[in-house]
Tab-separated table of C-alpha atoms in Angstrom:
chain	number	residue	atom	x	y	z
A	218	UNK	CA	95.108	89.227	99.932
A	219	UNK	CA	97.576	91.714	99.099
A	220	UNK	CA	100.854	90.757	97.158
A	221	UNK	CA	103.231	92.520	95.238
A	222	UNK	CA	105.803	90.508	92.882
A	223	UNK	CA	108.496	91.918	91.634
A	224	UNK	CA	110.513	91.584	88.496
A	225	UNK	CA	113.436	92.087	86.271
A	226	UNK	CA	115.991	91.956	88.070
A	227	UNK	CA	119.331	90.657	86.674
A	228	UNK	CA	123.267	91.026	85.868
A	229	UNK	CA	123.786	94.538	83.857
A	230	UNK	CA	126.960	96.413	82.231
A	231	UNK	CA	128.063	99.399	84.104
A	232	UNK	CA	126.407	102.238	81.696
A	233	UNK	CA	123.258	99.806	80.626
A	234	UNK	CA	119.469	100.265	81.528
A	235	UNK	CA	117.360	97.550	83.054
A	236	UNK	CA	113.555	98.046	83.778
A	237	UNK	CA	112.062	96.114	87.196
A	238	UNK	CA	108.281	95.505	87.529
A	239	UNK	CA	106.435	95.491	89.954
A	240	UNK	CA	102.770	93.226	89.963
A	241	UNK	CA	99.853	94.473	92.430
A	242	UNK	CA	97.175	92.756	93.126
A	243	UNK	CA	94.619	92.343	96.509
A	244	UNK	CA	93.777	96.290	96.819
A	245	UNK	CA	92.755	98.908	94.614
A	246	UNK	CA	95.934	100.270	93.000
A	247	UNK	CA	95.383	103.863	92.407
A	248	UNK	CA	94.195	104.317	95.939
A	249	UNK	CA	97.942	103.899	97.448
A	250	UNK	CA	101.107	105.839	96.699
A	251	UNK	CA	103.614	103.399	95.410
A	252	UNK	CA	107.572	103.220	96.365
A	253	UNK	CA	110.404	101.275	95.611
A	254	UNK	CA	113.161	100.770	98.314
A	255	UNK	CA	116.379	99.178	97.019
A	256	UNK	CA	119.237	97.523	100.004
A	257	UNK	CA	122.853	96.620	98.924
A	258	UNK	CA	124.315	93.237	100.509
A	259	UNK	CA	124.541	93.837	104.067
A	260	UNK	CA	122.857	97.445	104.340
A	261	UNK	CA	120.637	99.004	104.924
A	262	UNK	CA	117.513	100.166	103.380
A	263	UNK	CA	117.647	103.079	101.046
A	264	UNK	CA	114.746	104.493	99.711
A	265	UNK	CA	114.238	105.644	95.924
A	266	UNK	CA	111.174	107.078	95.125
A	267	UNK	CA	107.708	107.242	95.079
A	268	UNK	CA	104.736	107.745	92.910
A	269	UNK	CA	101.557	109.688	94.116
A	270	UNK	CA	98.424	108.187	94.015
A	271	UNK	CA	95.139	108.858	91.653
A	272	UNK	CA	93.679	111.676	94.054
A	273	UNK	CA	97.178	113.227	93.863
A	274	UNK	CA	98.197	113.060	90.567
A	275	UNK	CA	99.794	110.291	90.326
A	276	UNK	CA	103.157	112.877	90.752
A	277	UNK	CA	106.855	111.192	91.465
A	278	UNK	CA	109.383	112.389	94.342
A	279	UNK	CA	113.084	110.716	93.838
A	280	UNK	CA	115.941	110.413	96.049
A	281	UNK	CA	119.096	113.060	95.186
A	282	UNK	CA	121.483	109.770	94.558
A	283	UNK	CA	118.974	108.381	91.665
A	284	UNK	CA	117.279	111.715	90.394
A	285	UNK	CA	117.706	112.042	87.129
A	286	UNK	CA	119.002	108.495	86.415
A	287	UNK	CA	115.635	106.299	87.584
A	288	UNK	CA	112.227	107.112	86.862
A	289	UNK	CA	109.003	105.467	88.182
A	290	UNK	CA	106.089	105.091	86.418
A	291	UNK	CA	102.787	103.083	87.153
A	292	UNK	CA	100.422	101.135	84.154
A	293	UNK	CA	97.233	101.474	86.807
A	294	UNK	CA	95.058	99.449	84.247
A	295	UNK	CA	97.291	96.641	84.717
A	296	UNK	CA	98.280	97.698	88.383
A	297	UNK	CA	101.912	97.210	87.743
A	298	UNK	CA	104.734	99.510	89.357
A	299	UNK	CA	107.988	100.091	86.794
A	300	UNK	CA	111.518	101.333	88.220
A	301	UNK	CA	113.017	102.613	84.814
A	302	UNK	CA	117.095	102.040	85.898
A	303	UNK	CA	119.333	104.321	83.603
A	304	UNK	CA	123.185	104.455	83.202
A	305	UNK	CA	123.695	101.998	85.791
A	306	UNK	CA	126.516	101.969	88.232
A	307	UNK	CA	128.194	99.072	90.543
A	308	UNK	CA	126.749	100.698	93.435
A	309	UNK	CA	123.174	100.249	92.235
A	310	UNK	CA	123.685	96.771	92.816
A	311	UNK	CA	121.151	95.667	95.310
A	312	UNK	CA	117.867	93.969	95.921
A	313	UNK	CA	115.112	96.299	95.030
A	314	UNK	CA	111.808	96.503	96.579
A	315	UNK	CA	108.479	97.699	96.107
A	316	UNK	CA	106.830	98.864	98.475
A	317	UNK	CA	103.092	100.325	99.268
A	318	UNK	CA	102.334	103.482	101.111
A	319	UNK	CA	98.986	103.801	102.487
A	320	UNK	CA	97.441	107.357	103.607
A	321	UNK	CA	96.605	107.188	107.714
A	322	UNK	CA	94.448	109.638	108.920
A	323	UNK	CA	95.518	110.798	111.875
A	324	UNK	CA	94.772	113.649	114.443
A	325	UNK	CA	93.594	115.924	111.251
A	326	UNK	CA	96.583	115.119	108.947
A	327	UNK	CA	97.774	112.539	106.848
A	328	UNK	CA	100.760	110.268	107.545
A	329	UNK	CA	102.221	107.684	105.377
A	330	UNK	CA	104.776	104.206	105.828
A	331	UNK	CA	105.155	101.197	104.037
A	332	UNK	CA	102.568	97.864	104.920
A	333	UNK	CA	103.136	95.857	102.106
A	334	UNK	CA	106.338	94.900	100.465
A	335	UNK	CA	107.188	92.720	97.773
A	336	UNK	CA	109.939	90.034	97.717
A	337	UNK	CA	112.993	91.874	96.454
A	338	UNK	CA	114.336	91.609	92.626
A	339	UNK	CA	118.207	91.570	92.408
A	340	UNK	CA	120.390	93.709	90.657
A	341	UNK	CA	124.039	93.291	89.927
A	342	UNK	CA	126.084	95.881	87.974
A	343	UNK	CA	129.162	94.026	86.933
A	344	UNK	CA	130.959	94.238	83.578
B	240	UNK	CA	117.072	115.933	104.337
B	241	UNK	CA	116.728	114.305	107.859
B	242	UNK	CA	119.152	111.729	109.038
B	243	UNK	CA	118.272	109.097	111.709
B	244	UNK	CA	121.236	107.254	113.492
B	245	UNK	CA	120.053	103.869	115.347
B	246	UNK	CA	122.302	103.196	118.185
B	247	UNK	CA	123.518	100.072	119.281
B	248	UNK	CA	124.348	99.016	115.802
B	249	UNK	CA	124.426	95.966	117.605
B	250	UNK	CA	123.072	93.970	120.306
B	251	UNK	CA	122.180	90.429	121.849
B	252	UNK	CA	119.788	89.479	124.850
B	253	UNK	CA	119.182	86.806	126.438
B	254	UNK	CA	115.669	84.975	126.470
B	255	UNK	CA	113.469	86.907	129.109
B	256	UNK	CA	115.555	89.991	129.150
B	257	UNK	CA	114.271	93.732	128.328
B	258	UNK	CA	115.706	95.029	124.770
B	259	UNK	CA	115.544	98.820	124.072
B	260	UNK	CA	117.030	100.464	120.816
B	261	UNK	CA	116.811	103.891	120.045
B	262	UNK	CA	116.563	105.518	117.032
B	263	UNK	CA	118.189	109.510	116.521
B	264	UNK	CA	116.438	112.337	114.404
B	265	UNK	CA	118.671	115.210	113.044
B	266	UNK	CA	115.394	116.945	112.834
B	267	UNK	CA	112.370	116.851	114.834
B	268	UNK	CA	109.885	114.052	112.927
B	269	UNK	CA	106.125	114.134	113.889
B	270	UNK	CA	106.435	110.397	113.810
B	271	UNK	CA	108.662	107.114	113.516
B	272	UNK	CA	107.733	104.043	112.222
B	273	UNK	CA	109.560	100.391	112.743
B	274	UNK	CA	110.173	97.519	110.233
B	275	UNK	CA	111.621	94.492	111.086
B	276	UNK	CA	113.679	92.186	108.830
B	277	UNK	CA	114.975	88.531	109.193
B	278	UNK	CA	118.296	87.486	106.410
B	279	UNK	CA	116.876	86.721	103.023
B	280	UNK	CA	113.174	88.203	103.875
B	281	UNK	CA	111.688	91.212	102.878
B	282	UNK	CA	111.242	94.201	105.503
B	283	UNK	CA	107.848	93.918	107.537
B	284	UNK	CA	105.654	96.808	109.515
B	285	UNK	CA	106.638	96.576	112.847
B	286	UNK	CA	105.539	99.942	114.584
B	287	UNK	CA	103.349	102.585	113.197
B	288	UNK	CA	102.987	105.909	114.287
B	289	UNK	CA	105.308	105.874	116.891
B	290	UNK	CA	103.914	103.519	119.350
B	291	UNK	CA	101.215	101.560	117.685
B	292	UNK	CA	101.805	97.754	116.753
B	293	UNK	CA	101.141	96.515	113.443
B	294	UNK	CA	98.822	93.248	112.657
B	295	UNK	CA	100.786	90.244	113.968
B	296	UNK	CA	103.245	91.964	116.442
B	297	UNK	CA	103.808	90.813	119.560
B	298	UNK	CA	102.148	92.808	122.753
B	299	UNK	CA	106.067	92.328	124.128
B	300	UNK	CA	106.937	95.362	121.919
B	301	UNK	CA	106.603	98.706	122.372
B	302	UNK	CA	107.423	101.969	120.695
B	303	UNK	CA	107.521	105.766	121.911
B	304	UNK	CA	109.111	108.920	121.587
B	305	UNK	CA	108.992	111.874	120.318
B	306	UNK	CA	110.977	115.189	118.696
B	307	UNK	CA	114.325	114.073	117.986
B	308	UNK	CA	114.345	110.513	120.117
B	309	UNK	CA	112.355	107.595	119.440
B	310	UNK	CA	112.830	104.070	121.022
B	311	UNK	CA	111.098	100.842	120.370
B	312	UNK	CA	111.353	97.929	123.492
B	313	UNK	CA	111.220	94.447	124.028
B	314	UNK	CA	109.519	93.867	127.334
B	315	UNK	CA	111.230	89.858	127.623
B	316	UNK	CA	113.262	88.773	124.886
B	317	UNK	CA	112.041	85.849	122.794
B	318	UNK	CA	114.580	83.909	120.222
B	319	UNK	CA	111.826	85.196	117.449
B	320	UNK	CA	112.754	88.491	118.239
B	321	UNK	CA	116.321	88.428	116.669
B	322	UNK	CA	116.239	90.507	113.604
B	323	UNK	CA	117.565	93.546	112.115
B	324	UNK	CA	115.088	96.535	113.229
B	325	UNK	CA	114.960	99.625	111.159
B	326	UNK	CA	113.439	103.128	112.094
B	327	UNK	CA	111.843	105.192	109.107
B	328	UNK	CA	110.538	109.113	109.295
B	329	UNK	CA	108.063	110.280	106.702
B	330	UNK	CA	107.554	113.564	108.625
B	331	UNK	CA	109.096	115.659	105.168
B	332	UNK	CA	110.715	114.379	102.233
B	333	UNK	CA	112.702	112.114	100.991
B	334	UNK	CA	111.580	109.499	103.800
B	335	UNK	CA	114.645	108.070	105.611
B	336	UNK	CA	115.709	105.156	107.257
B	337	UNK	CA	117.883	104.798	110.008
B	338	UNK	CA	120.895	102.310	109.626
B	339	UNK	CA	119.440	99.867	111.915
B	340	UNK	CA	119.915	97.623	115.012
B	341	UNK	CA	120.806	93.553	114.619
B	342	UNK	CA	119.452	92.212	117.479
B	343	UNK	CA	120.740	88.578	118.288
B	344	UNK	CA	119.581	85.971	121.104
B	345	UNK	CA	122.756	84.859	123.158
């Protein structure tokens, strides 16, 4: 069975740093391209990032409104997902998601979407 | 990057009535995938690919499109079915969601 659980979620300082987690486990981790999707209350779904699977270097894409602040990384011997959350702002506050992105082969190319996702940590940026 | 605008925002059928949503790309996207999500629940697969349903989805829903216009259906409205539905390209980077439809049962 396929599960993801994620973690660290919590009341930060405008300015601080928080780290969320992200525990895999039912498929083999370095097989999937990884993503985490955050949604503030009542919106809609945003997404963050991604990191690339084994087969393609396990490289990171980010989203212009957290480049440069948030950076995903991935412990595959552990098969845990991180969202490293920098200089935090009140409008990161949301529930975060993480999210896995399977390659479909389709008609000669390669297509992907999200099939899992996890529960949703919560973030609130409040001094 | 491309923008997809989900029109109605909002919308209610009754049971046994035919729901369509439609979902807007500012670009042409090879694709669109669907998600649904119920309040305090995490997003799940809806549609893949455009028109194909993912494990557990009712035969009562449909998707299709292509280019710039996508649309997923209800064929006859169940009170299961109310939930917020989101469309989601993956045709380029960043992926995108649209801002989605509430569907409610009246």
């Amino acid at each position: 069975e396929v599960k993801l659980v994620e973690s660290g979620g919590g009341l930060v300082q405008p300015g601080g740093s928080l780290r969320l987690s992200c525990a895999t486990s039912g498929f083999t981790f370095t097989d999937y391209y990884m993503s985490w999707v955050r949604q503030p209350p009542g919106k809609a779904l945003e997404w963050l990032g991604f990191i690339r699977n084994k087969a393609n270097g396990y490289t990171t894409e980010y989203s212009a409104s957290v480049k440069g602040r948030f950076t995903i990384s991935r412990d595959n011997s552990q098969s845990i997902l991180y969202l490293q959350m920098n200089t935090l702002r009140a409008e990161d506050s949301a529930t975060y998601y993480c999210a896995r992105a399977p390659e479909i082969y389709y008609y000669g190319s390669s297509y992907y979407y999200f099939d899992y996702w996890g529960q949703g940590t919560t973030l609130t940026v409040s001094s | 990057q491309i923008v997809l605008t989900q029109s109605p925002a909002l919308m209610s059928a009754s049971p046994g009535e035919k729901v369509t949503m439609t979902c807007s790309a500012s670009s042409s996207v090879s694709y669109m995938y669907w998600y649904q999500q119920k309040p305090r629940s995490s997003p799940k697969p809806w549609i893949y690919l455009t028109s194909n349903l993912a494990s557990g989805v009712p035969a009562r829903f449909s998707g299709s499109g292509s280019g710039t216009s996508y649309s997923l259906t209800i064929s006859s409205m169940e009170a299961e079915d109310a939930a917020t539905y989101y469309c989601q390209q993956w045709s380029s980077n960043p992926p995108t969601f649209g801002g989605g439809t509430k569907l409610e049962i009246k």
